Coordinates of C-alpha atoms and ligand atoms in Angstrom, one line a residue:
M453 CA 7.7 17.3 21.5
T454 CA 4.5 19.0 21.1
V455 CA 3.5 16.8 18.3
V456 CA 3.7 13.8 20.5
R457 CA 2.4 15.4 23.6
D458 CA -0.9 16.2 21.7
V459 CA -1.7 12.9 20.3
P460 CA -4.2 11.1 22.4
K461 CA -2.5 8.3 24.2
Q462 CA -5.7 6.1 25.3
L463 CA -7.7 3.4 23.6
F464 CA -10.8 4.6 21.3
I465 CA -13.7 3.0 21.7
G466 CA -17.3 3.8 21.2
G467 CA -16.1 7.3 20.4
T468 CA -14.4 8.1 23.5
W469 CA -10.8 7.9 24.8
Q470 CA -10.1 5.4 27.3
D471 CA -7.6 3.8 29.8
A472 CA -6.8 -0.1 29.3
E473 CA -8.8 -1.7 31.9
S474 CA -5.7 -3.1 33.6
A475 CA -4.3 0.6 33.4
R476 CA -1.3 -1.0 31.4
T477 CA 0.6 1.1 29.0
L478 CA 3.3 0.2 26.4
S479 CA 6.4 2.2 25.3
V480 CA 6.6 4.0 22.1
D481 CA 10.2 4.4 21.1
N482 CA 12.3 6.6 18.6
P483 CA 14.2 4.3 16.4
A484 CA 16.8 7.1 15.9
T485 CA 17.8 7.5 19.4
G486 CA 16.5 4.3 21.1
E487 CA 14.8 6.6 23.6
E488 CA 11.1 6.5 24.5
L489 CA 8.8 9.1 22.9
C490 CA 5.7 8.4 25.2
Q491 CA 3.5 5.6 26.8
V492 CA 0.2 4.6 25.3
A493 CA -2.6 2.4 26.4
D494 CA -1.9 -1.5 26.3
A495 CA -5.1 -3.3 25.9
S496 CA -6.2 -6.7 27.0
P497 CA -8.2 -9.0 25.3
A498 CA -11.4 -7.4 27.4
D499 CA -10.5 -4.0 25.8
G500 CA -10.4 -5.7 22.6
Q501 CA -14.0 -7.4 23.2
R502 CA -15.3 -3.7 24.2
A503 CA -14.2 -2.1 21.0
V504 CA -15.7 -4.8 18.9
D505 CA -19.1 -4.7 20.8
A506 CA -18.8 -0.9 20.1
A507 CA -18.2 -1.5 16.7
V508 CA -21.2 -4.1 16.2
A509 CA -23.4 -1.7 18.0
A510 CA -22.6 0.8 15.4
Q511 CA -23.0 -1.1 12.4
A512 CA -26.6 -1.0 11.2
A513 CA -26.6 2.8 11.8
W514 CA -23.7 3.5 10.0
A515 CA -24.7 1.1 7.0
A516 CA -27.9 2.9 6.8
T517 CA -25.8 6.5 6.8
A518 CA -26.4 8.0 3.2
P519 CA -23.5 7.4 0.9
R520 CA -23.0 10.9 0.3
V521 CA -22.9 11.3 4.3
R522 CA -20.1 8.7 4.4
S523 CA -18.2 10.0 1.4
E524 CA -18.3 13.8 3.0
I525 CA -16.9 12.5 6.2
L526 CA -14.0 10.8 4.2
R527 CA -13.3 13.9 2.4
R528 CA -13.3 16.3 5.2
A529 CA -10.8 13.9 6.8
Y530 CA -8.6 13.7 3.6
D531 CA -8.5 17.7 3.8
L532 CA -7.8 17.6 7.3
I533 CA -4.6 15.4 7.0
I534 CA -3.5 17.3 4.0
E535 CA -3.7 20.3 6.3
R536 CA -1.8 18.7 8.9
T537 CA 0.8 17.3 6.8
E538 CA 3.6 18.5 9.0
V539 CA 2.3 17.2 12.3
L540 CA 1.6 13.7 10.7
A541 CA 4.8 13.3 8.7
L542 CA 6.9 14.1 11.9
L543 CA 4.8 12.0 14.0
M544 CA 5.7 9.1 11.7
T545 CA 9.4 9.9 11.2
L546 CA 9.6 9.9 15.1
E547 CA 7.9 6.7 15.8
M548 CA 9.2 5.0 12.9
G549 CA 12.3 6.3 11.7
K550 CA 11.9 7.5 7.8
P551 CA 13.3 10.6 6.6
L552 CA 10.7 13.5 6.9
A553 CA 10.8 13.8 2.9
E554 CA 9.3 10.4 2.8
A555 CA 7.1 10.8 5.6
R556 CA 5.3 13.9 3.9
A557 CA 5.0 11.7 0.7
E558 CA 3.3 9.2 2.7
V559 CA 0.9 11.6 4.2
A560 CA -0.2 12.4 0.5
Y561 CA -0.5 8.9 -0.4
G562 CA -2.2 8.0 2.8
A563 CA -4.6 10.7 2.7
E564 CA -5.5 9.9 -1.0
F565 CA -7.1 6.9 0.1
F566 CA -9.6 9.0 1.8
R567 CA -10.3 11.1 -1.0
W568 CA -10.4 8.0 -3.5
F569 CA -13.1 5.9 -1.3
S570 CA -15.0 9.2 -0.6
E571 CA -15.6 9.1 -4.6
E572 CA -16.2 5.4 -4.4
A573 CA -18.5 5.4 -1.5
V574 CA -21.2 7.1 -3.7
R575 CA -20.7 4.9 -6.6
I576 CA -21.5 1.3 -5.4
D577 CA -23.3 -0.5 -7.9
G578 CA -25.6 -3.2 -8.3
G579 CA -27.5 -4.7 -11.2
L580 CA -30.9 -6.0 -12.7
T581 CA -30.8 -8.4 -15.4
T582 CA -33.2 -10.9 -17.0
A583 CA -32.4 -14.7 -16.5
P584 CA -32.2 -16.7 -19.5
D585 CA -35.4 -18.0 -19.3
G586 CA -36.9 -15.0 -19.8
R587 CA -39.5 -15.2 -16.7
N588 CA -37.1 -14.0 -13.6
R589 CA -35.3 -10.7 -13.1
L590 CA -32.1 -10.8 -11.2
L591 CA -31.9 -7.7 -8.8
V592 CA -28.3 -7.7 -7.4
T593 CA -27.5 -5.3 -4.6
R594 CA -24.4 -4.5 -2.4
Q595 CA -24.5 -4.4 1.3
P596 CA -21.5 -3.8 3.8
V597 CA -20.1 -7.2 5.3
G598 CA -20.3 -5.8 8.7
P599 CA -17.8 -5.2 11.2
C600 CA -14.1 -5.5 10.4
L601 CA -11.1 -5.9 12.1
L602 CA -8.4 -4.3 10.7
I603 CA -4.7 -5.2 11.4
T604 CA -1.6 -3.0 10.3
P605 CA 2.1 -2.9 10.3
W606 CA 4.6 -0.4 11.3
N607 CA 6.2 0.6 8.1
F608 CA 3.7 2.8 6.6
P609 CA 1.8 3.9 9.8
L610 CA -0.7 6.1 8.2
A611 CA -1.4 4.7 4.5
M612 CA -1.8 1.1 5.9
G613 CA -4.3 2.6 8.3
T614 CA -6.2 4.6 5.6
R615 CA -6.1 2.1 2.7
K616 CA -8.2 -0.1 5.2
I617 CA -10.4 2.2 7.0
G618 CA -11.4 4.4 3.7
P619 CA -12.6 1.5 1.8
A620 CA -14.3 -0.1 5.0
L621 CA -16.1 3.1 6.0
A622 CA -17.1 3.9 2.4
A623 CA -18.6 0.5 2.1
G624 CA -20.7 1.2 5.2
C625 CA -18.8 -1.0 7.6
T626 CA -17.6 -0.3 11.0
V627 CA -14.1 -1.1 12.2
V628 CA -11.7 -2.1 14.9
L629 CA -8.1 -1.2 14.1
K630 CA -5.4 -2.7 15.7
P631 CA -2.0 -1.0 14.7
A632 CA 1.3 -2.1 15.2
P633 CA 2.7 -1.6 18.8
Q634 CA 5.8 0.2 17.1
T635 CA 3.8 2.9 15.6
P636 CA 0.5 3.5 17.4
L637 CA 0.7 7.5 17.4
T638 CA -0.4 8.2 14.1
S639 CA -3.3 5.7 13.9
L640 CA -4.4 7.5 17.4
A641 CA -4.0 11.1 15.6
L642 CA -6.0 10.0 12.6
A643 CA -9.1 8.7 14.9
A644 CA -8.9 12.3 16.4
I645 CA -9.1 13.8 12.6
L646 CA -12.0 11.2 11.6
T647 CA -13.7 12.3 14.6
E648 CA -13.4 16.2 13.8
A649 CA -14.7 15.2 10.4
G650 CA -17.8 14.1 11.8
L651 CA -17.6 10.3 12.1
P652 CA -20.1 8.9 14.3
A653 CA -19.1 7.3 17.7
G654 CA -18.5 3.3 17.4
V655 CA -17.6 3.4 13.7
L656 CA -13.9 3.5 14.0
N657 CA -12.4 2.0 17.3
I658 CA -8.6 1.7 17.8
V659 CA -6.8 -0.7 20.1
T660 CA -3.3 -0.7 20.8
T661 CA -1.5 -3.6 22.3
T662 CA 1.6 -5.6 23.0
D663 CA -0.6 -8.7 23.0
A664 CA -1.6 -8.8 19.3
A665 CA -2.2 -12.8 19.4
G666 CA -3.9 -12.5 22.8
V667 CA -6.4 -9.9 21.8
V668 CA -7.0 -10.9 18.2
E669 CA -7.8 -14.7 18.3
P670 CA -10.7 -14.5 20.8
L671 CA -12.2 -11.7 18.3
L672 CA -11.9 -13.7 15.3
R673 CA -13.4 -16.6 17.0
G674 CA -16.3 -14.7 18.9
G675 CA -18.6 -14.5 15.8
Q676 CA -19.3 -10.8 15.8
I677 CA -16.4 -10.0 13.4
R678 CA -17.3 -10.8 9.7
K679 CA -14.2 -9.4 8.0
L680 CA -10.5 -9.5 8.8
S681 CA -8.2 -7.1 6.7
F682 CA -4.6 -7.8 7.5
T683 CA -1.4 -6.3 6.3
G684 CA 2.1 -7.8 7.9
S685 CA 4.1 -11.1 7.5
T686 CA 3.0 -14.3 6.0
A687 CA 3.8 -16.2 8.8
V688 CA 1.1 -14.3 10.8
G689 CA -1.1 -14.3 8.0
R690 CA -1.1 -18.1 8.0
I691 CA -1.9 -18.1 11.8
L692 CA -4.6 -15.6 11.0
L693 CA -6.2 -17.5 8.3
A694 CA -6.5 -20.7 10.3
Q695 CA -8.1 -18.9 13.1
C696 CA -10.7 -16.9 10.4
A697 CA -11.2 -20.5 8.7
D698 CA -13.3 -21.6 11.7
T699 CA -15.8 -18.8 11.9
V700 CA -16.0 -18.5 8.1
I701 CA -14.6 -14.8 8.3
R702 CA -13.9 -13.2 5.0
T703 CA -10.1 -12.1 4.7
S704 CA -8.0 -9.9 3.0
M705 CA -4.4 -10.3 3.2
E706 CA -1.5 -8.4 2.1
L707 CA 1.6 -10.6 3.1
G708 CA 5.2 -10.7 2.5
G709 CA 6.8 -10.1 -0.6
N710 CA 10.6 -11.0 -2.0
A711 CA 10.5 -8.9 -5.3
P712 CA 12.7 -9.5 -8.1
L713 CA 13.9 -6.6 -10.6
I714 CA 15.1 -7.4 -13.7
V715 CA 17.3 -5.0 -15.8
F716 CA 17.6 -6.3 -19.5
E717 CA 20.7 -5.6 -21.7
D718 CA 18.3 -3.2 -23.7
A719 CA 17.3 -1.0 -20.6
D720 CA 18.2 2.6 -20.5
L721 CA 20.5 2.3 -17.9
D722 CA 19.8 5.7 -16.1
T723 CA 16.4 4.6 -15.9
A724 CA 17.1 1.2 -14.5
V725 CA 19.5 2.8 -11.9
E726 CA 17.0 5.3 -10.9
G727 CA 14.2 2.9 -10.6
T728 CA 16.5 0.6 -8.7
M729 CA 17.1 3.2 -6.0
V730 CA 13.4 3.8 -5.7
A731 CA 12.3 -0.1 -5.7
K732 CA 15.2 -0.6 -3.2
M733 CA 15.5 2.3 -1.0
R734 CA 12.0 3.5 -0.3
N735 CA 11.2 3.5 3.1
M736 CA 15.0 2.1 3.8
G737 CA 13.9 -0.9 2.2
E738 CA 11.6 -1.7 4.9
S739 CA 8.4 -2.1 2.2
C740 CA 6.9 -5.3 1.2
C741 CA 7.3 -4.0 -2.6
A742 CA 11.1 -3.7 -1.9
A743 CA 13.3 -5.1 -4.4
N744 CA 15.1 -8.1 -2.8
R745 CA 16.8 -9.7 -5.8
I746 CA 18.3 -7.7 -8.5
Y747 CA 19.1 -9.6 -11.9
V748 CA 21.0 -7.6 -14.2
H749 CA 22.0 -8.9 -17.6
T750 CA 26.0 -10.0 -17.9
S751 CA 26.7 -7.4 -20.7
V752 CA 25.5 -4.4 -18.5
A753 CA 26.2 -5.9 -15.0
R754 CA 29.5 -4.0 -14.3
E755 CA 28.1 -0.7 -15.5
F756 CA 25.0 -1.1 -13.4
A757 CA 26.5 -2.1 -10.4
A758 CA 29.1 1.0 -10.5
R759 CA 26.4 3.2 -11.2
L760 CA 24.2 1.9 -8.4
T761 CA 26.9 1.6 -6.0
T762 CA 28.0 5.4 -6.6
R763 CA 24.2 6.2 -6.0
M764 CA 24.0 4.2 -2.7
A765 CA 27.1 5.2 -1.5
A766 CA 26.2 8.8 -1.7
L767 CA 23.4 8.4 0.5
R768 CA 23.0 10.2 3.9
V769 CA 22.3 8.3 6.7
G770 CA 21.0 9.7 9.8
P771 CA 17.8 10.5 11.8
G772 CA 14.9 11.3 9.8
T773 CA 14.3 14.6 11.5
E774 CA 17.7 16.1 10.3
P775 CA 17.3 18.0 6.7
G776 CA 19.3 16.1 3.9
T777 CA 18.8 12.7 5.7
D778 CA 18.1 9.9 2.9
V779 CA 18.1 6.8 4.9
G780 CA 16.6 6.7 8.4
P781 CA 17.2 4.2 11.0
L782 CA 15.7 0.5 10.9
I783 CA 12.6 -0.3 12.9
D784 CA 14.5 -1.8 15.8
A785 CA 17.9 -3.7 16.9
T786 CA 16.1 -7.2 15.6
A787 CA 15.6 -5.7 12.0
R788 CA 18.9 -4.3 11.9
S789 CA 20.6 -7.7 13.1
K790 CA 18.4 -9.6 10.5
A791 CA 19.7 -7.2 7.5
H792 CA 23.4 -7.6 8.8
D793 CA 23.1 -11.5 9.2
L794 CA 21.8 -11.7 5.5
V795 CA 24.7 -9.6 4.4
Q796 CA 27.2 -11.8 6.4
D797 CA 25.4 -14.9 5.0
A798 CA 25.6 -13.8 1.3
V799 CA 29.2 -12.9 1.9
K800 CA 29.8 -16.3 3.2
H801 CA 28.3 -17.9 0.0
G802 CA 30.5 -15.7 -2.3
A803 CA 29.0 -12.4 -2.6
T804 CA 31.3 -9.4 -3.0
V805 CA 30.2 -5.9 -0.7
L806 CA 30.7 -3.0 -3.1
T807 CA 29.7 -0.6 -0.4
G808 CA 28.2 -0.7 2.9
G809 CA 27.8 -4.0 5.2
E810 CA 29.3 -2.6 8.3
L811 CA 27.3 -2.5 11.5
P812 CA 27.6 0.9 12.5
T813 CA 28.2 2.0 16.1
G814 CA 26.4 4.4 18.3
P815 CA 22.8 5.1 19.2
G816 CA 19.9 4.1 16.8
C817 CA 19.3 1.2 14.5
F818 CA 21.2 2.8 11.6
Y819 CA 22.4 0.5 8.9
P820 CA 24.4 1.7 5.8
P821 CA 23.2 1.6 2.3
T822 CA 25.0 -1.8 1.0
V823 CA 25.5 -3.4 -2.4
L824 CA 26.2 -7.1 -3.0
A825 CA 27.7 -8.2 -6.3
G826 CA 27.5 -12.0 -7.1
L827 CA 25.0 -13.1 -5.0
T828 CA 25.0 -17.1 -5.3
P829 CA 21.7 -19.4 -4.9
E830 CA 22.7 -20.5 -1.5
A831 CA 22.4 -17.2 0.1
A832 CA 19.5 -16.8 2.4
I833 CA 18.6 -13.7 0.7
N834 CA 17.3 -15.5 -2.4
D835 CA 14.3 -16.7 -0.2
T836 CA 14.3 -14.0 2.9
E837 CA 12.6 -10.4 2.9
I838 CA 15.6 -8.4 3.7
F839 CA 13.4 -5.2 4.7
G840 CA 16.2 -3.1 5.0
P841 CA 18.8 -1.0 3.0
V842 CA 20.6 -4.0 0.8
A843 CA 20.9 -4.5 -2.7
A844 CA 21.8 -8.0 -4.1
L845 CA 22.7 -8.4 -7.3
V846 CA 22.9 -11.5 -9.6
T847 CA 23.6 -11.6 -13.1
F848 CA 21.9 -13.6 -15.9
D849 CA 22.3 -14.4 -19.5
T850 CA 19.0 -15.2 -21.2
E851 CA 15.6 -14.0 -20.6
D852 CA 14.4 -17.3 -19.7
Q853 CA 17.0 -17.6 -16.9
A854 CA 15.6 -14.4 -15.5
V855 CA 12.1 -15.2 -15.4
T856 CA 12.9 -18.8 -14.0
A857 CA 14.8 -17.3 -11.3
A858 CA 12.3 -14.4 -10.6
N859 CA 9.4 -16.7 -10.2
D860 CA 11.3 -19.1 -7.9
T861 CA 9.9 -17.9 -4.8
E862 CA 6.6 -18.9 -2.9
F863 CA 5.8 -15.1 -2.7
G864 CA 4.1 -13.0 -5.7
L865 CA 3.4 -9.6 -4.7
A866 CA 5.7 -6.9 -6.9
S867 CA 8.0 -7.5 -10.0
Y868 CA 10.2 -4.6 -11.7
L869 CA 11.5 -5.2 -15.1
F870 CA 13.4 -2.8 -17.0
T871 CA 13.7 -2.9 -20.9
Q872 CA 13.2 -0.5 -23.9
N873 CA 11.8 -3.2 -26.0
L874 CA 8.1 -3.4 -25.9
D875 CA 7.4 -7.2 -27.2
R876 CA 9.9 -8.1 -24.3
A877 CA 8.2 -6.2 -21.5
L878 CA 4.8 -7.4 -22.4
R879 CA 6.0 -11.1 -22.7
V880 CA 8.1 -11.0 -19.7
A881 CA 5.4 -9.0 -17.5
D882 CA 2.9 -12.0 -18.7
R883 CA 5.2 -14.6 -17.3
L884 CA 6.3 -13.0 -13.9
E885 CA 4.2 -14.4 -11.1
S886 CA 3.4 -11.4 -9.0
G887 CA 0.3 -9.2 -8.6
M888 CA 2.0 -6.1 -9.6
I889 CA 4.8 -5.3 -12.1
G890 CA 6.9 -2.1 -12.4
L891 CA 7.7 -1.3 -16.1
N892 CA 10.5 0.9 -16.1
T893 CA 9.7 2.1 -12.6
G894 CA 10.6 1.2 -9.1
L895 CA 7.2 2.5 -7.5
V896 CA 3.9 0.5 -8.0
S897 CA 1.8 1.9 -4.8
N898 CA -0.9 4.3 -6.3
P899 CA -4.4 4.5 -4.4
A900 CA -6.3 4.1 -7.9
A901 CA -4.3 1.0 -8.7
P902 CA -5.3 -2.7 -7.2
F903 CA -2.3 -3.4 -4.9
G904 CA -1.8 -7.0 -3.8
G905 CA -0.6 -10.3 -4.5
I906 CA -0.7 -13.7 -5.5
K907 CA 1.0 -17.1 -4.2
Q908 CA 1.9 -16.5 -0.7
S909 CA 1.9 -12.9 -0.6
G910 CA -1.9 -12.8 -0.2
L911 CA -5.4 -12.7 -1.0
G912 CA -7.5 -9.9 -2.3
R913 CA -6.5 -6.3 -3.4
E914 CA -6.8 -2.8 -2.2
G915 CA -7.2 0.5 -3.7
G916 CA -8.3 1.0 -6.9
R917 CA -11.9 0.3 -8.3
V918 CA -11.9 -3.4 -6.7
G919 CA -10.9 -2.1 -3.2
I920 CA -14.2 -1.5 -1.6
D921 CA -15.4 -4.5 -3.1
E922 CA -13.5 -6.2 -0.3
F923 CA -16.1 -4.9 2.2
L924 CA -19.2 -5.5 0.4
E925 CA -21.2 -8.6 -0.1
Y926 CA -23.7 -9.3 -2.8
K927 CA -27.3 -9.7 -2.2
Y928 CA -29.4 -11.2 -5.1
I929 CA -33.2 -10.8 -5.1
A930 CA -35.2 -13.0 -7.5
V931 CA -38.3 -11.7 -9.0
P932 CA -40.4 -13.3 -11.0
V933 CA -42.3 -11.3 -13.6
G934 CA -45.2 -13.9 -14.1
A935 CA -46.1 -15.9 -17.2
Ligands
LIG438 P1 6.3 -7.3 11.3 O1 7.3 -8.4 11.0 O2 6.1 -6.4 9.8 O3 6.0 -6.8 12.6 P2 3.9 -8.8 11.9 O4 3.2 -9.9 10.7 O5 4.8 -9.5 13.2 O6 5.0 -8.1 10.8 O7 3.1 -7.9 12.4 C1 2.0 -7.2 11.4 C2 0.7 -6.8 12.4 O8 0.2 -7.9 13.0 C3 1.0 -5.8 13.6 O9 0.0 -5.0 14.0 C4 1.4 -7.0 14.6 O10 1.1 -6.4 16.1 C5 0.3 -8.2 14.3 N1 0.5 -9.2 15.0 C6 1.4 -10.0 15.0 N2 1.3 -11.5 15.5 C7 0.1 -11.4 15.5 C8 -0.7 -12.4 15.8 N3 -0.8 -13.6 16.5 N4 -2.7 -12.3 15.7 C9 -2.5 -11.1 15.3 N5 -2.0 -10.1 14.9 C10 -0.8 -10.1 15.0

C-alpha cells in the first residue's frame, strides 16, 4: 500500500527522523486481516529522554514565537490535513479498522482542532484590575506551562493527537507525543504535515514504543516535563496521576466512561433510535463516550427494542476499506473477547440476545452488532466499559429510577437523554453526573465544546474556549500606584 509505504517509520526527535537507539521496531497490524502493515521504531527510555531534551531545548524560542506565527502554522497544517483527507482516512482505516466513511469524518473532526486553536492562539488574554484597596494594580498575564507529554489512545488516531497538539502549540508549549502502539502511523504522518506547515525543529517530537510504562515514568519523574495530557483508561490514568504527584506536574486526564442513555416515554422514537445508533455504533462502539447502558421507559421498551434491533441487524460488518461497510473490526483479539465475554455474562444473568452475540469465525477481529434486552443489575456490563458494538437495554418506570441508575457508576463522562419535554430535559440534565450530555442527540464531540468528564472520568477539558487554558499558567504582577 503506498499510503503505508509513504509514512515515515522512525522516531521524530528535534526535527529529524531517527531510528530507535536499539534499532528495535514494533509491528503495526491491520485488525481487519491480522496481517502486518509495517514496522515502526520501538523507542527505549533513552529515546524518550532524547525527545524530552529536544522539547526542552525548543521551549524558549517557541514560547517567544509570535502568536500569529504559531497560529498560521496550525492553520496551514489544517489546510494540509484537509487536502490529504483520503490518505489520512485510509491510514486510519488500515491501522485501526474503522470504516472509511468514519475515518473521513475523523479527518474533518481532527483537523478542526488545528483550525480552532489557530484562532485561539491569537486570543490569549490577561487582565488589569484595581485591587480593592485602590492602591495596587493587578496585572495578569498568561504564559505557556512548558514542555508537555501527550499520551494518546488508538481509537481516534488523528483527533486524539490534534486535540492535544493544537492547544499546546497554540499556547506556546513544546511537546512529546506518545501515540498508542497499535496506531502510530497517523501520528507520524501528522508530524510530517506539521513540518511541511513550517513547525520549527523540536516543537513536536514523537516517540512510538511498546514499552509505554518504561518510557513514560522516568520522563514524568525527571523534572523537565511540566504538563501531562493523557487520554486512555482510568486504570492507567490513576498510575500516571500518582507519578505526576511526585513532581507536581499539571495534568489533563480524559479517562474511561460508562455512558447511560435514557429514552423517556415522551421521546420521539425515531430520534431516539437514530441517536442511540450514533451513541452506540460510532467507531464500532470503541469510544469513551459510547452509550454503555441504555435505559428505556417500560411503555416504549418493546417498540424501541424492535426498531433498534432492525437497525443493528441491517448493519454491514466487514473490512473498513470495503465500500458499504458500516462496522469494521475491533482493534484486536483481546477487545473482541472482552465484548463477547460481557455478552455471555449478561445472558448468564438473564439478558436476552435480540440480534448478534455470536463470535464469527475467520480472520480479523470482527464482532456482530448485538442487542441485549433485559440487562439485570448483576451483569458486568453495568460497570464495565464495553468498547464494542453491543447495546444493552434495561427498562425503567420512573424518572427518579432512571436517573439513580444512570448515576450509579464511578464514571461521569457522557450521558444521553431523549425526551420532548423541555422541563424534564433540563431537570434530568441537571441531575445527571457527567461532564457532557447529549440531549436528543447521540453525538457530543465538537472541537468548539469543552470535552471532558467528572468523577473518575477525568480532570480538565479539551476543546472549546477552555481547551487552551490547560496549557497556560497565570502570572500576576503586583503594581503599586503610589499614595
Ligand atoms: P486502552 O485500553 O485504550 O489501550 P490504555 O490506557 O491502556 O488504554 O492506553 C492509552 C495510552 O496510554 C496508550 O498510548 C498506551 O500505550 C499508554 N499507556 C498504557 N500504559 C501506560 C503506562 N503505564 N504509562 C504510560 N502510558 C501508558
